[in-house]
CSV table of C-alpha atoms in Angstrom, one decimal:
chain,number,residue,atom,x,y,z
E,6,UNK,CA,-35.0,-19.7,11.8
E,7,UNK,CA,-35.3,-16.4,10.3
E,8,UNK,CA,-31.3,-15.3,9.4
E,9,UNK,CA,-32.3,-11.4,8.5
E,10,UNK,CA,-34.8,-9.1,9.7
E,11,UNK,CA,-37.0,-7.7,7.0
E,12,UNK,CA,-39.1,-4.8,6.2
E,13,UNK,CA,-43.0,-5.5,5.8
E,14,UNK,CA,-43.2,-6.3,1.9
E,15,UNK,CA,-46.4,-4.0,2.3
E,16,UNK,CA,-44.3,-1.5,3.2
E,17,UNK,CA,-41.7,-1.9,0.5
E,18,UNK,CA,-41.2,-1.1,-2.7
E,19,UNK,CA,-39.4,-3.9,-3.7
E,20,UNK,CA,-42.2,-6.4,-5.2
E,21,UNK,CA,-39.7,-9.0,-6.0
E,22,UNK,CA,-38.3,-10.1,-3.0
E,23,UNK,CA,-38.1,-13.4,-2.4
E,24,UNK,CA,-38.9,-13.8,1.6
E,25,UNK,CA,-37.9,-17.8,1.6
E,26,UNK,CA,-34.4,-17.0,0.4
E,27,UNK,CA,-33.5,-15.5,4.1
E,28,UNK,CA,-35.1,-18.7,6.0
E,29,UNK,CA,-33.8,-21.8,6.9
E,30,UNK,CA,-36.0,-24.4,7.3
E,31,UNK,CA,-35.6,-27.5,9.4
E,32,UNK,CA,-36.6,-29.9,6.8
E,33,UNK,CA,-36.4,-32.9,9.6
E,34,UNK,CA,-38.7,-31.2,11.8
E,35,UNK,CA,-41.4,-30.5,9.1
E,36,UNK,CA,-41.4,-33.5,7.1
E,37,UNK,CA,-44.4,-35.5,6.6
E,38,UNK,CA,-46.3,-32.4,9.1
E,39,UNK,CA,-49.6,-31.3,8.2
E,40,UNK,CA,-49.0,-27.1,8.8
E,41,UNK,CA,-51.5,-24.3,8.6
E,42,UNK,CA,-49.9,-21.0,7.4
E,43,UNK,CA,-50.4,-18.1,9.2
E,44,UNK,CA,-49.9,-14.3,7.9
E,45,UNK,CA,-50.8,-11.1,10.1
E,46,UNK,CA,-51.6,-9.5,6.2
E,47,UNK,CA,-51.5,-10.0,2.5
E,48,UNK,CA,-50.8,-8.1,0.4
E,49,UNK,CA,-50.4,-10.1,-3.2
E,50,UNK,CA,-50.2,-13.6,-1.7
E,51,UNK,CA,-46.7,-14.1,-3.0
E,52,UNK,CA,-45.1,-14.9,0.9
E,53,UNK,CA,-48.1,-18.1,1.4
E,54,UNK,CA,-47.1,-19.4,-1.9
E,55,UNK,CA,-43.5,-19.4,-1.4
E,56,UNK,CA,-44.3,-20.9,1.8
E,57,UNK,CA,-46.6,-23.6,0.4
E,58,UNK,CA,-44.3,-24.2,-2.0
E,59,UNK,CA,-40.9,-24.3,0.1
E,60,UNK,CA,-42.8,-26.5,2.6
E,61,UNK,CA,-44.0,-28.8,0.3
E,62,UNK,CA,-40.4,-29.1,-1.2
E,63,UNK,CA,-39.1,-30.6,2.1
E,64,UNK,CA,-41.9,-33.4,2.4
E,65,UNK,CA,-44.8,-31.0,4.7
E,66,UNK,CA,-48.5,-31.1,3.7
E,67,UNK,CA,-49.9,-27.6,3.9
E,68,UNK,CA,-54.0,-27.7,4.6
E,69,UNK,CA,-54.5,-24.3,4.4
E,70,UNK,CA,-53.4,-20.7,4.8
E,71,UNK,CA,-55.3,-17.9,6.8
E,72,UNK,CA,-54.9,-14.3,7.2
E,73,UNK,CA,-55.9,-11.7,10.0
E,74,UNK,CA,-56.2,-8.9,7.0
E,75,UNK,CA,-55.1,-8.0,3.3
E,76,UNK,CA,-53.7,-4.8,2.0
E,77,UNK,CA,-56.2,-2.3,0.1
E,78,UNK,CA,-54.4,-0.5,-2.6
């Protein structure tokens, strides 16, 4: 459930934001899942790995991650 709308991190400045901490996961719903993360574009591959990680955290197996395009600097 996503509890603020953000800005594309492409499209801001801010490199440190931290997109998991405006999320709430439903850990009972994920846990012991197998999940494929999908992202329209990466930029620095920071959102996937707080994904990954956040998923992980509350017992789901991420096999991969896959992207539609990456931002060219």
């Amino acid at each position: 459930k996503i509890s603020v709308e953000l800005d594309p991190i492409h499209y801001s400045n801010d490199r440190k934001i931290n997109v998991i901490e405006y999320l709430n996961f439903d850990a009972d719903f994920f846990k012991g899942k197998i999940v494929i993360i999908f992202d329209d574009v990466v930029t620095r591959g920071s959102t996937i790995a707080q994904f990954s990680k956040k998923l992980n955290e509350i017992g789901a197996y991420v096999l991969c991650a896959i992207s539609v395009g990456r931002t060219v600097h």
